[in-house]
Amino acid sequence: MTITISQAEAYQIERIAHSGLGREKTAKLIEAGEWSTIKDSYPKADPEMLQTQKSKLTSALQEGYSISFPTFNGVRNLLHLRFGLEEGKDYAVDDKSVQGLKADEATAAVLRTMFEPLWKVEANSGQLSIIHISKL
């Protein structure tokens, strides 16, 4: 079963993980309540959020997650935070959709889990599109 988290929670764990700690170590630090180590790596970390949602966020880091209500900006931000992808370089945006994203099937599967059912992740000619369901 996939853990569902908010967009703010996704931002928080992805920023911490990509501050140099990595996903596995971030999960262990959250589980252990090592707030000072987390804040040393990512000073804007929110220990209160991490503490109150500890088991959910640890599971999200370890098992993957879906986002309860991902916005268009959230999709773009998480492409950058989670995968290091940049708009204009790795993909284009068009009418509130992401086009031309080059990604392997493993990444596509993660994106589907994160963003569907509000966003449709479609493969076409080796590239992905991420389209809001209202645009289909």
Short mmCIF file of N, CA, C and O in Angstrom, two decimals:
data_model
loop_
_atom_site.label_atom_id
_atom_site.label_comp_id
_atom_site.label_asym_id
_atom_site.label_seq_id
_atom_site.Cartn_x
_atom_site.Cartn_y
_atom_site.Cartn_z
N MET A 1 0.84 -1.19 0.00
CA MET A 1 0.00 0.00 0.00
C MET A 1 0.88 1.24 0.00
O MET A 1 1.82 1.35 0.76
N THR A 2 0.56 2.18 -0.85
CA THR A 2 1.31 3.42 -0.96
C THR A 2 0.86 4.41 0.11
O THR A 2 -0.34 4.59 0.32
N ILE A 3 1.81 5.07 0.72
CA ILE A 3 1.54 6.10 1.71
C ILE A 3 1.13 7.38 0.98
O ILE A 3 1.75 7.76 -0.01
N THR A 4 0.09 8.05 1.45
CA THR A 4 -0.33 9.32 0.88
C THR A 4 0.11 10.43 1.83
O THR A 4 -0.18 10.37 3.02
N ILE A 5 0.84 11.40 1.26
CA ILE A 5 1.30 12.53 2.05
C ILE A 5 0.90 13.82 1.34
O ILE A 5 0.53 13.82 0.17
N SER A 6 0.98 14.92 2.07
CA SER A 6 0.67 16.22 1.46
C SER A 6 1.86 16.71 0.63
O SER A 6 2.98 16.21 0.76
N GLN A 7 1.59 17.68 -0.20
CA GLN A 7 2.65 18.27 -1.01
C GLN A 7 3.71 18.90 -0.11
O GLN A 7 4.90 18.77 -0.36
N ALA A 8 3.28 19.57 0.97
CA ALA A 8 4.23 20.18 1.91
C ALA A 8 5.12 19.13 2.56
O ALA A 8 6.33 19.35 2.74
N GLU A 9 4.55 17.99 2.91
CA GLU A 9 5.35 16.91 3.50
C GLU A 9 6.34 16.36 2.48
O GLU A 9 7.49 16.07 2.82
N ALA A 10 5.90 16.24 1.22
CA ALA A 10 6.81 15.77 0.16
C ALA A 10 7.97 16.74 -0.02
O ALA A 10 9.13 16.32 -0.11
N TYR A 11 7.67 18.04 -0.04
CA TYR A 11 8.73 19.04 -0.15
C TYR A 11 9.73 18.87 1.00
O TYR A 11 10.93 18.91 0.81
N GLN A 12 9.20 18.73 2.19
CA GLN A 12 10.06 18.64 3.38
C GLN A 12 11.01 17.45 3.29
O GLN A 12 12.22 17.61 3.44
N ILE A 13 10.49 16.26 3.03
CA ILE A 13 11.37 15.09 3.03
C ILE A 13 12.33 15.10 1.84
O ILE A 13 13.47 14.67 1.97
N GLU A 14 11.88 15.62 0.70
CA GLU A 14 12.77 15.67 -0.47
C GLU A 14 13.88 16.69 -0.27
O GLU A 14 15.03 16.44 -0.64
N ARG A 15 13.56 17.81 0.34
CA ARG A 15 14.61 18.82 0.60
C ARG A 15 15.63 18.29 1.60
O ARG A 15 16.83 18.52 1.43
N ILE A 16 15.17 17.60 2.61
CA ILE A 16 16.10 17.02 3.59
C ILE A 16 16.96 15.95 2.93
O ILE A 16 18.19 15.95 3.06
N ALA A 17 16.33 15.05 2.20
CA ALA A 17 17.07 13.96 1.55
C ALA A 17 18.11 14.49 0.58
O ALA A 17 19.22 13.96 0.49
N HIS A 18 17.79 15.56 -0.13
CA HIS A 18 18.70 16.10 -1.13
C HIS A 18 19.63 17.18 -0.59
O HIS A 18 20.36 17.81 -1.34
N SER A 19 19.61 17.36 0.72
CA SER A 19 20.55 18.31 1.34
C SER A 19 21.89 17.63 1.60
O SER A 19 22.79 18.24 2.16
N GLY A 20 22.00 16.38 1.18
CA GLY A 20 23.24 15.64 1.36
C GLY A 20 23.07 14.37 2.20
O GLY A 20 23.98 13.57 2.29
N LEU A 21 21.90 14.20 2.78
CA LEU A 21 21.69 13.04 3.66
C LEU A 21 21.28 11.78 2.90
O LEU A 21 21.57 10.67 3.34
N GLY A 22 20.57 11.93 1.80
CA GLY A 22 20.05 10.77 1.08
C GLY A 22 18.76 10.28 1.70
O GLY A 22 18.41 10.61 2.84
N ARG A 23 18.04 9.47 0.96
CA ARG A 23 16.71 9.01 1.39
C ARG A 23 16.78 8.06 2.58
O ARG A 23 16.03 8.19 3.54
N GLU A 24 17.67 7.08 2.51
CA GLU A 24 17.75 6.08 3.58
C GLU A 24 18.17 6.72 4.91
O GLU A 24 17.57 6.46 5.95
N LYS A 25 19.20 7.55 4.86
CA LYS A 25 19.68 8.19 6.10
C LYS A 25 18.63 9.15 6.65
O LYS A 25 18.43 9.22 7.86
N THR A 26 17.95 9.88 5.76
CA THR A 26 16.89 10.79 6.21
C THR A 26 15.81 10.01 6.94
O THR A 26 15.36 10.42 8.01
N ALA A 27 15.39 8.88 6.38
CA ALA A 27 14.37 8.05 7.04
C ALA A 27 14.83 7.60 8.42
O ALA A 27 14.07 7.66 9.39
N LYS A 28 16.08 7.16 8.52
CA LYS A 28 16.61 6.71 9.81
C LYS A 28 16.68 7.86 10.82
O LYS A 28 16.37 7.67 12.01
N LEU A 29 17.09 9.04 10.37
CA LEU A 29 17.17 10.19 11.27
C LEU A 29 15.80 10.63 11.75
O LEU A 29 15.62 10.98 12.93
N ILE A 30 14.81 10.63 10.86
CA ILE A 30 13.45 10.99 11.27
C ILE A 30 12.93 9.96 12.27
O ILE A 30 12.37 10.32 13.31
N GLU A 31 13.12 8.68 11.97
CA GLU A 31 12.66 7.62 12.87
C GLU A 31 13.28 7.75 14.26
O GLU A 31 12.63 7.56 15.27
N ALA A 32 14.57 8.10 14.28
CA ALA A 32 15.29 8.21 15.56
C ALA A 32 15.08 9.56 16.25
O ALA A 32 15.50 9.74 17.40
N GLY A 33 14.43 10.50 15.56
CA GLY A 33 14.21 11.81 16.16
C GLY A 33 15.48 12.64 16.25
O GLY A 33 15.62 13.47 17.15
N GLU A 34 16.38 12.46 15.32
CA GLU A 34 17.67 13.18 15.31
C GLU A 34 17.50 14.54 14.64
O GLU A 34 18.07 14.81 13.58
N TRP A 35 16.74 15.43 15.29
CA TRP A 35 16.39 16.71 14.69
C TRP A 35 17.60 17.61 14.47
O TRP A 35 17.67 18.32 13.48
N SER A 36 18.56 17.59 15.40
CA SER A 36 19.72 18.47 15.25
C SER A 36 20.55 18.08 14.03
O SER A 36 21.04 18.95 13.30
N THR A 37 20.71 16.80 13.77
CA THR A 37 21.45 16.35 12.60
C THR A 37 20.72 16.76 11.32
O THR A 37 21.35 17.22 10.36
N ILE A 38 19.41 16.61 11.34
CA ILE A 38 18.60 17.02 10.17
C ILE A 38 18.73 18.52 9.95
O ILE A 38 18.98 18.98 8.84
N LYS A 39 18.59 19.32 11.02
CA LYS A 39 18.67 20.77 10.90
C LYS A 39 20.07 21.24 10.50
O LYS A 39 20.21 22.26 9.82
N ASP A 40 21.10 20.50 10.91
CA ASP A 40 22.46 20.84 10.47
C ASP A 40 22.58 20.71 8.96
O ASP A 40 23.26 21.50 8.31
N SER A 41 21.92 19.72 8.39
CA SER A 41 21.97 19.48 6.96
C SER A 41 20.99 20.38 6.19
O SER A 41 21.31 20.90 5.13
N TYR A 42 19.80 20.54 6.74
CA TYR A 42 18.77 21.37 6.11
C TYR A 42 18.15 22.27 7.19
O TYR A 42 17.21 21.88 7.88
N PRO A 43 18.70 23.48 7.36
CA PRO A 43 18.28 24.37 8.45
C PRO A 43 16.80 24.72 8.47
O PRO A 43 16.25 25.07 9.52
N LYS A 44 16.11 24.64 7.33
CA LYS A 44 14.69 24.99 7.28
C LYS A 44 13.78 23.80 7.61
O LYS A 44 12.57 23.89 7.46
N ALA A 45 14.36 22.71 8.04
CA ALA A 45 13.56 21.53 8.41
C ALA A 45 12.57 21.90 9.50
O ALA A 45 12.85 22.74 10.36
N ASP A 46 11.41 21.27 9.46
CA ASP A 46 10.34 21.52 10.42
C ASP A 46 10.23 20.32 11.37
O ASP A 46 9.49 19.38 11.09
N PRO A 47 10.96 20.37 12.50
CA PRO A 47 10.94 19.23 13.42
C PRO A 47 9.55 18.87 13.93
O PRO A 47 9.26 17.69 14.14
N GLU A 48 8.68 19.87 14.07
CA GLU A 48 7.32 19.57 14.55
C GLU A 48 6.57 18.70 13.54
O GLU A 48 5.95 17.71 13.91
N MET A 49 6.65 19.06 12.26
CA MET A 49 6.01 18.25 11.22
C MET A 49 6.63 16.86 11.20
O MET A 49 5.91 15.85 11.13
N LEU A 50 7.94 16.80 11.25
CA LEU A 50 8.64 15.52 11.19
C LEU A 50 8.27 14.64 12.38
O LEU A 50 8.08 13.44 12.23
N GLN A 51 8.16 15.23 13.55
CA GLN A 51 7.83 14.47 14.76
C GLN A 51 6.40 13.96 14.72
O GLN A 51 6.15 12.78 14.98
N THR A 52 5.45 14.83 14.36
CA THR A 52 4.05 14.43 14.40
C THR A 52 3.70 13.42 13.30
O THR A 52 2.76 12.65 13.46
N GLN A 53 4.46 13.44 12.21
CA GLN A 53 4.20 12.54 11.08
C GLN A 53 5.34 11.53 10.89
O GLN A 53 5.54 11.02 9.79
N LYS A 54 6.07 11.25 11.95
CA LYS A 54 7.29 10.46 11.88
C LYS A 54 7.14 9.14 11.13
O LYS A 54 7.87 8.87 10.19
N SER A 55 6.21 8.31 11.52
CA SER A 55 6.13 6.98 10.89
C SER A 55 5.64 7.08 9.44
O SER A 55 6.13 6.36 8.58
N LYS A 56 4.72 8.01 9.17
CA LYS A 56 4.23 8.19 7.81
C LYS A 56 5.35 8.67 6.89
O LYS A 56 5.53 8.15 5.78
N LEU A 57 6.14 9.65 7.33
CA LEU A 57 7.20 10.20 6.49
C LEU A 57 8.36 9.23 6.33
O LEU A 57 8.96 9.14 5.25
N THR A 58 8.64 8.47 7.36
CA THR A 58 9.68 7.44 7.26
C THR A 58 9.26 6.40 6.23
O THR A 58 10.05 6.02 5.35
N SER A 59 8.02 5.95 6.30
CA SER A 59 7.51 4.98 5.33
C SER A 59 7.51 5.55 3.92
O SER A 59 7.84 4.86 2.96
N ALA A 60 7.14 6.83 3.79
CA ALA A 60 7.12 7.47 2.47
C ALA A 60 8.51 7.46 1.85
O ALA A 60 8.66 7.19 0.65
N LEU A 61 9.53 7.74 2.64
CA LEU A 61 10.90 7.73 2.13
C LEU A 61 11.35 6.33 1.75
O LEU A 61 12.06 6.13 0.77
N GLN A 62 10.95 5.35 2.52
CA GLN A 62 11.41 3.98 2.30
C GLN A 62 10.62 3.24 1.23
O GLN A 62 11.17 2.44 0.49
N GLU A 63 9.32 3.51 1.14
CA GLU A 63 8.44 2.72 0.27
C GLU A 63 7.87 3.49 -0.90
O GLU A 63 7.23 2.90 -1.77
N GLY A 64 8.05 4.80 -0.92
CA GLY A 64 7.44 5.64 -1.94
C GLY A 64 6.14 6.22 -1.42
O GLY A 64 5.64 5.83 -0.37
N TYR A 65 5.61 7.17 -2.17
CA TYR A 65 4.41 7.86 -1.71
C TYR A 65 3.63 8.43 -2.88
O TYR A 65 4.14 8.59 -3.98
N SER A 66 2.37 8.73 -2.59
CA SER A 66 1.56 9.51 -3.51
C SER A 66 1.25 10.82 -2.79
O SER A 66 1.26 10.89 -1.56
N ILE A 67 0.99 11.84 -3.57
CA ILE A 67 0.69 13.16 -3.01
C ILE A 67 -0.81 13.37 -3.11
O ILE A 67 -1.42 13.17 -4.17
N SER A 68 -1.41 13.78 -2.00
CA SER A 68 -2.87 13.89 -1.93
C SER A 68 -3.44 14.89 -2.92
O SER A 68 -4.49 14.65 -3.51
N PHE A 69 -2.78 16.02 -3.13
CA PHE A 69 -3.29 17.02 -4.06
C PHE A 69 -2.12 17.77 -4.69
O PHE A 69 -1.80 18.89 -4.31
N PRO A 70 -1.45 17.15 -5.67
CA PRO A 70 -0.31 17.83 -6.30
C PRO A 70 -0.77 18.92 -7.26
O PRO A 70 -1.61 18.69 -8.13
N THR A 71 -0.24 20.12 -7.08
CA THR A 71 -0.53 21.22 -7.98
C THR A 71 0.45 21.20 -9.16
O THR A 71 1.44 20.46 -9.13
N PHE A 72 0.19 22.03 -10.16
CA PHE A 72 1.10 22.11 -11.30
C PHE A 72 2.49 22.55 -10.84
O PHE A 72 3.50 21.94 -11.22
N ASN A 73 2.55 23.59 -10.01
CA ASN A 73 3.85 24.01 -9.49
C ASN A 73 4.47 22.93 -8.63
O ASN A 73 5.69 22.75 -8.62
N GLY A 74 3.65 22.19 -7.91
CA GLY A 74 4.15 21.08 -7.10
C GLY A 74 4.78 20.00 -7.95
O GLY A 74 5.84 19.46 -7.61
N VAL A 75 4.15 19.68 -9.08
CA VAL A 75 4.72 18.69 -10.00
C VAL A 75 6.09 19.16 -10.46
O VAL A 75 7.08 18.43 -10.41
N ARG A 76 6.17 20.41 -10.91
CA ARG A 76 7.44 20.96 -11.40
C ARG A 76 8.49 21.00 -10.29
O ARG A 76 9.65 20.62 -10.51
N ASN A 77 8.09 21.45 -9.12
CA ASN A 77 9.04 21.52 -8.00
C ASN A 77 9.54 20.13 -7.60
O ASN A 77 10.73 19.95 -7.32
N LEU A 78 8.66 19.16 -7.58
CA LEU A 78 9.08 17.81 -7.18
C LEU A 78 9.91 17.12 -8.25
O LEU A 78 10.76 16.30 -7.93
N LEU A 79 9.69 17.47 -9.52
CA LEU A 79 10.58 16.95 -10.56
C LEU A 79 12.01 17.42 -10.28
O LEU A 79 12.97 16.67 -10.45
N HIS A 80 12.13 18.65 -9.83
CA HIS A 80 13.45 19.19 -9.51
C HIS A 80 13.99 18.62 -8.19
O HIS A 80 15.12 18.14 -8.13
N LEU A 81 13.17 18.66 -7.14
CA LEU A 81 13.63 18.21 -5.82
C LEU A 81 13.99 16.72 -5.80
O LEU A 81 15.02 16.33 -5.26
N ARG A 82 13.14 15.90 -6.36
CA ARG A 82 13.33 14.46 -6.28
C ARG A 82 14.30 13.92 -7.33
O ARG A 82 15.10 13.03 -7.06
N PHE A 83 14.23 14.49 -8.54
CA PHE A 83 14.99 13.91 -9.66
C PHE A 83 16.05 14.85 -10.24
O PHE A 83 16.77 14.46 -11.14
N GLY A 84 16.10 16.09 -9.77
CA GLY A 84 17.08 17.04 -10.29
C GLY A 84 16.78 17.51 -11.70
O GLY A 84 17.67 17.99 -12.40
N LEU A 85 15.54 17.38 -12.14
CA LEU A 85 15.15 17.75 -13.50
C LEU A 85 14.79 19.24 -13.56
O LEU A 85 14.15 19.76 -12.64
N GLU A 86 15.20 19.89 -14.63
CA GLU A 86 14.98 21.32 -14.76
C GLU A 86 14.10 21.65 -15.97
O GLU A 86 14.32 21.12 -17.06
N GLU A 87 13.15 22.55 -15.72
CA GLU A 87 12.29 23.03 -16.79
C GLU A 87 13.13 23.75 -17.83
O GLU A 87 14.05 24.48 -17.51
N GLY A 88 12.84 23.51 -19.10
CA GLY A 88 13.58 24.13 -20.18
C GLY A 88 14.81 23.34 -20.60
O GLY A 88 15.28 23.48 -21.71
N LYS A 89 15.31 22.53 -19.71
CA LYS A 89 16.48 21.69 -20.02
C LYS A 89 16.05 20.23 -20.18
O LYS A 89 16.41 19.58 -21.15
N ASP A 90 15.31 19.72 -19.20
CA ASP A 90 14.92 18.31 -19.20
C ASP A 90 13.48 18.09 -19.67
O ASP A 90 13.10 16.97 -19.97
N TYR A 91 12.69 19.14 -19.71
CA TYR A 91 11.31 19.04 -20.15
C TYR A 91 10.79 20.45 -20.46
O TYR A 91 11.40 21.44 -20.07
N ALA A 92 9.68 20.50 -21.15
CA ALA A 92 9.01 21.76 -21.45
C ALA A 92 7.65 21.76 -20.77
O ALA A 92 7.10 20.69 -20.45
N VAL A 93 7.11 22.94 -20.53
CA VAL A 93 5.75 23.04 -20.01
C VAL A 93 4.88 23.68 -21.08
O VAL A 93 5.34 24.53 -21.85
N ASP A 94 3.64 23.23 -21.12
CA ASP A 94 2.72 23.71 -22.12
C ASP A 94 1.31 23.58 -21.56
O ASP A 94 0.87 22.47 -21.25
N ASP A 95 0.62 24.70 -21.41
CA ASP A 95 -0.77 24.68 -20.97
C ASP A 95 -0.96 23.84 -19.70
O ASP A 95 -1.79 22.93 -19.65
N LYS A 96 -0.15 24.12 -18.71
CA LYS A 96 -0.23 23.43 -17.41
C LYS A 96 0.00 21.93 -17.52
O LYS A 96 -0.63 21.12 -16.83
N SER A 97 0.92 21.55 -18.40
CA SER A 97 1.33 20.16 -18.50
C SER A 97 2.83 20.11 -18.73
O SER A 97 3.44 21.09 -19.15
N VAL A 98 3.41 18.97 -18.44
CA VAL A 98 4.84 18.74 -18.65
C VAL A 98 4.97 17.89 -19.91
O VAL A 98 4.27 16.88 -20.05
N GLN A 99 5.84 18.28 -20.81
CA GLN A 99 6.00 17.57 -22.09
C GLN A 99 7.47 17.25 -22.32
O GLN A 99 8.35 18.00 -21.90
N GLY A 100 7.73 16.14 -23.03
CA GLY A 100 9.08 15.83 -23.48
C GLY A 100 10.04 15.41 -22.40
O GLY A 100 11.26 15.54 -22.56
N LEU A 101 9.53 14.88 -21.31
CA LEU A 101 10.38 14.45 -20.21
C LEU A 101 11.01 13.10 -20.56
O LEU A 101 10.31 12.13 -20.82
N LYS A 102 12.32 13.08 -20.59
CA LYS A 102 13.03 11.82 -20.87
C LYS A 102 13.26 11.12 -19.53
O LYS A 102 13.93 11.65 -18.66
N ALA A 103 12.69 9.93 -19.40
CA ALA A 103 12.82 9.18 -18.16
C ALA A 103 12.69 7.69 -18.45
O ALA A 103 11.97 7.30 -19.37
N ASP A 104 13.37 6.90 -17.66
CA ASP A 104 13.25 5.45 -17.82
C ASP A 104 11.94 4.97 -17.18
O ASP A 104 11.22 5.74 -16.54
N GLU A 105 11.64 3.69 -17.36
CA GLU A 105 10.37 3.15 -16.86
C GLU A 105 10.30 3.18 -15.34
O GLU A 105 9.23 3.39 -14.77
N ALA A 106 11.43 3.00 -14.66
CA ALA A 106 11.43 3.04 -13.19
C ALA A 106 11.02 4.43 -12.70
O ALA A 106 10.21 4.57 -11.78
N THR A 107 11.56 5.46 -13.33
CA THR A 107 11.20 6.83 -12.96
C THR A 107 9.75 7.10 -13.31
O THR A 107 9.02 7.72 -12.53
N ALA A 108 9.30 6.63 -14.45
CA ALA A 108 7.89 6.80 -14.85
C ALA A 108 6.96 6.16 -13.82
O ALA A 108 5.93 6.74 -13.47
N ALA A 109 7.33 5.00 -13.32
CA ALA A 109 6.51 4.32 -12.31
C ALA A 109 6.44 5.14 -11.02
O ALA A 109 5.37 5.26 -10.42
N VAL A 110 7.56 5.72 -10.61
CA VAL A 110 7.57 6.57 -9.42
C VAL A 110 6.69 7.79 -9.64
O VAL A 110 5.89 8.16 -8.77
N LEU A 111 6.80 8.41 -10.80
CA LEU A 111 5.98 9.58 -11.11
C LEU A 111 4.49 9.24 -11.12
O LEU A 111 3.67 10.02 -10.62
N ARG A 112 4.14 8.09 -11.67
CA ARG A 112 2.73 7.67 -11.65
C ARG A 112 2.23 7.53 -10.22
O ARG A 112 1.14 7.98 -9.88
N THR A 113 3.03 6.90 -9.38
CA THR A 113 2.65 6.72 -7.98
C THR A 113 2.50 8.06 -7.28
O THR A 113 1.55 8.28 -6.54
N MET A 114 3.42 8.98 -7.54
CA MET A 114 3.40 10.28 -6.88
C MET A 114 2.21 11.13 -7.30
O MET A 114 1.58 11.77 -6.45
N PHE A 115 1.91 11.18 -8.60
CA PHE A 115 0.99 12.19 -9.11
C PHE A 115 -0.39 11.70 -9.52
O PHE A 115 -1.33 12.50 -9.56
N GLU A 116 -0.55 10.44 -9.89
CA GLU A 116 -1.87 9.96 -10.28
C GLU A 116 -2.71 9.74 -9.03
O GLU A 116 -2.16 9.46 -7.98
N PRO A 117 -4.00 9.93 -9.07
CA PRO A 117 -4.89 10.02 -10.22
C PRO A 117 -5.18 11.43 -10.73
O PRO A 117 -5.84 11.58 -11.75
N LEU A 118 -4.70 12.50 -10.05
CA LEU A 118 -5.00 13.85 -10.52
C LEU A 118 -4.22 14.24 -11.77
O LEU A 118 -4.63 15.13 -12.51
N TRP A 119 -3.09 13.58 -11.98
CA TRP A 119 -2.26 13.82 -13.16
C TRP A 119 -2.06 12.49 -13.87
O TRP A 119 -1.90 11.46 -13.22
N LYS A 120 -2.05 12.52 -15.17
CA LYS A 120 -1.83 11.32 -15.98
C LYS A 120 -0.40 11.36 -16.51
O LYS A 120 0.01 12.33 -17.14
N VAL A 121 0.36 10.32 -16.21
CA VAL A 121 1.73 10.19 -16.71
C VAL A 121 1.68 9.26 -17.91
O VAL A 121 1.36 8.08 -17.77
N GLU A 122 1.95 9.80 -19.09
CA GLU A 122 1.86 9.03 -20.33
C GLU A 122 3.20 8.94 -21.02
O GLU A 122 3.93 9.93 -21.09
N ALA A 123 3.51 7.77 -21.54
CA ALA A 123 4.74 7.57 -22.32
C ALA A 123 4.38 7.63 -23.80
O ALA A 123 3.38 7.06 -24.22
N ASN A 124 5.22 8.33 -24.56
CA ASN A 124 5.02 8.43 -26.00
C ASN A 124 6.37 8.63 -26.66
O ASN A 124 7.05 9.62 -26.40
N SER A 125 6.78 7.67 -27.47
CA SER A 125 8.06 7.74 -28.19
C SER A 125 9.25 7.96 -27.26
O SER A 125 10.13 8.76 -27.54
N GLY A 126 9.26 7.27 -26.13
CA GLY A 126 10.39 7.35 -25.21
C GLY A 126 10.41 8.58 -24.34
O GLY A 126 11.37 8.81 -23.60
N GLN A 127 9.37 9.40 -24.41
CA GLN A 127 9.28 10.59 -23.58
C GLN A 127 7.98 10.56 -22.79
O GLN A 127 7.00 9.95 -23.22
N LEU A 128 7.99 11.24 -21.65
CA LEU A 128 6.80 11.29 -20.80
C LEU A 128 6.12 12.64 -20.89
O LEU A 128 6.77 13.67 -21.09
N SER A 129 4.83 12.59 -20.71
CA SER A 129 4.02 13.79 -20.52
C SER A 129 3.31 13.62 -19.19
O SER A 129 2.91 12.51 -18.83
N ILE A 130 3.14 14.71 -18.47
CA ILE A 130 2.38 14.71 -17.23
C ILE A 130 1.29 15.74 -17.43
O ILE A 130 1.55 16.93 -17.55
N ILE A 131 0.06 15.26 -17.49
CA ILE A 131 -1.08 16.09 -17.88
C ILE A 131 -2.14 16.02 -16.80
O ILE A 131 -2.52 14.94 -16.34
N HIS A 132 -2.66 17.19 -16.41
CA HIS A 132 -3.74 17.22 -15.42
C HIS A 132 -4.97 16.56 -16.01
O HIS A 132 -5.27 16.74 -17.20
N ILE A 133 -5.70 15.81 -15.21
CA ILE A 133 -6.86 15.07 -15.73
C ILE A 133 -7.91 15.99 -16.33
O ILE A 133 -8.65 15.58 -17.20
N SER A 134 -7.98 17.24 -15.91
CA SER A 134 -8.95 18.18 -16.48
C SER A 134 -8.61 18.51 -17.93
O SER A 134 -9.46 19.01 -18.67
N LYS A 135 -7.38 18.24 -18.36
CA LYS A 135 -6.94 18.54 -19.72
C LYS A 135 -7.11 17.36 -20.67
O LYS A 135 -6.86 17.47 -21.86
N LEU A 136 -7.49 16.19 -20.12
CA LEU A 136 -7.62 15.00 -20.97
C LEU A 136 -8.92 14.98 -21.74
O LEU A 136 -9.89 15.52 -21.40
#
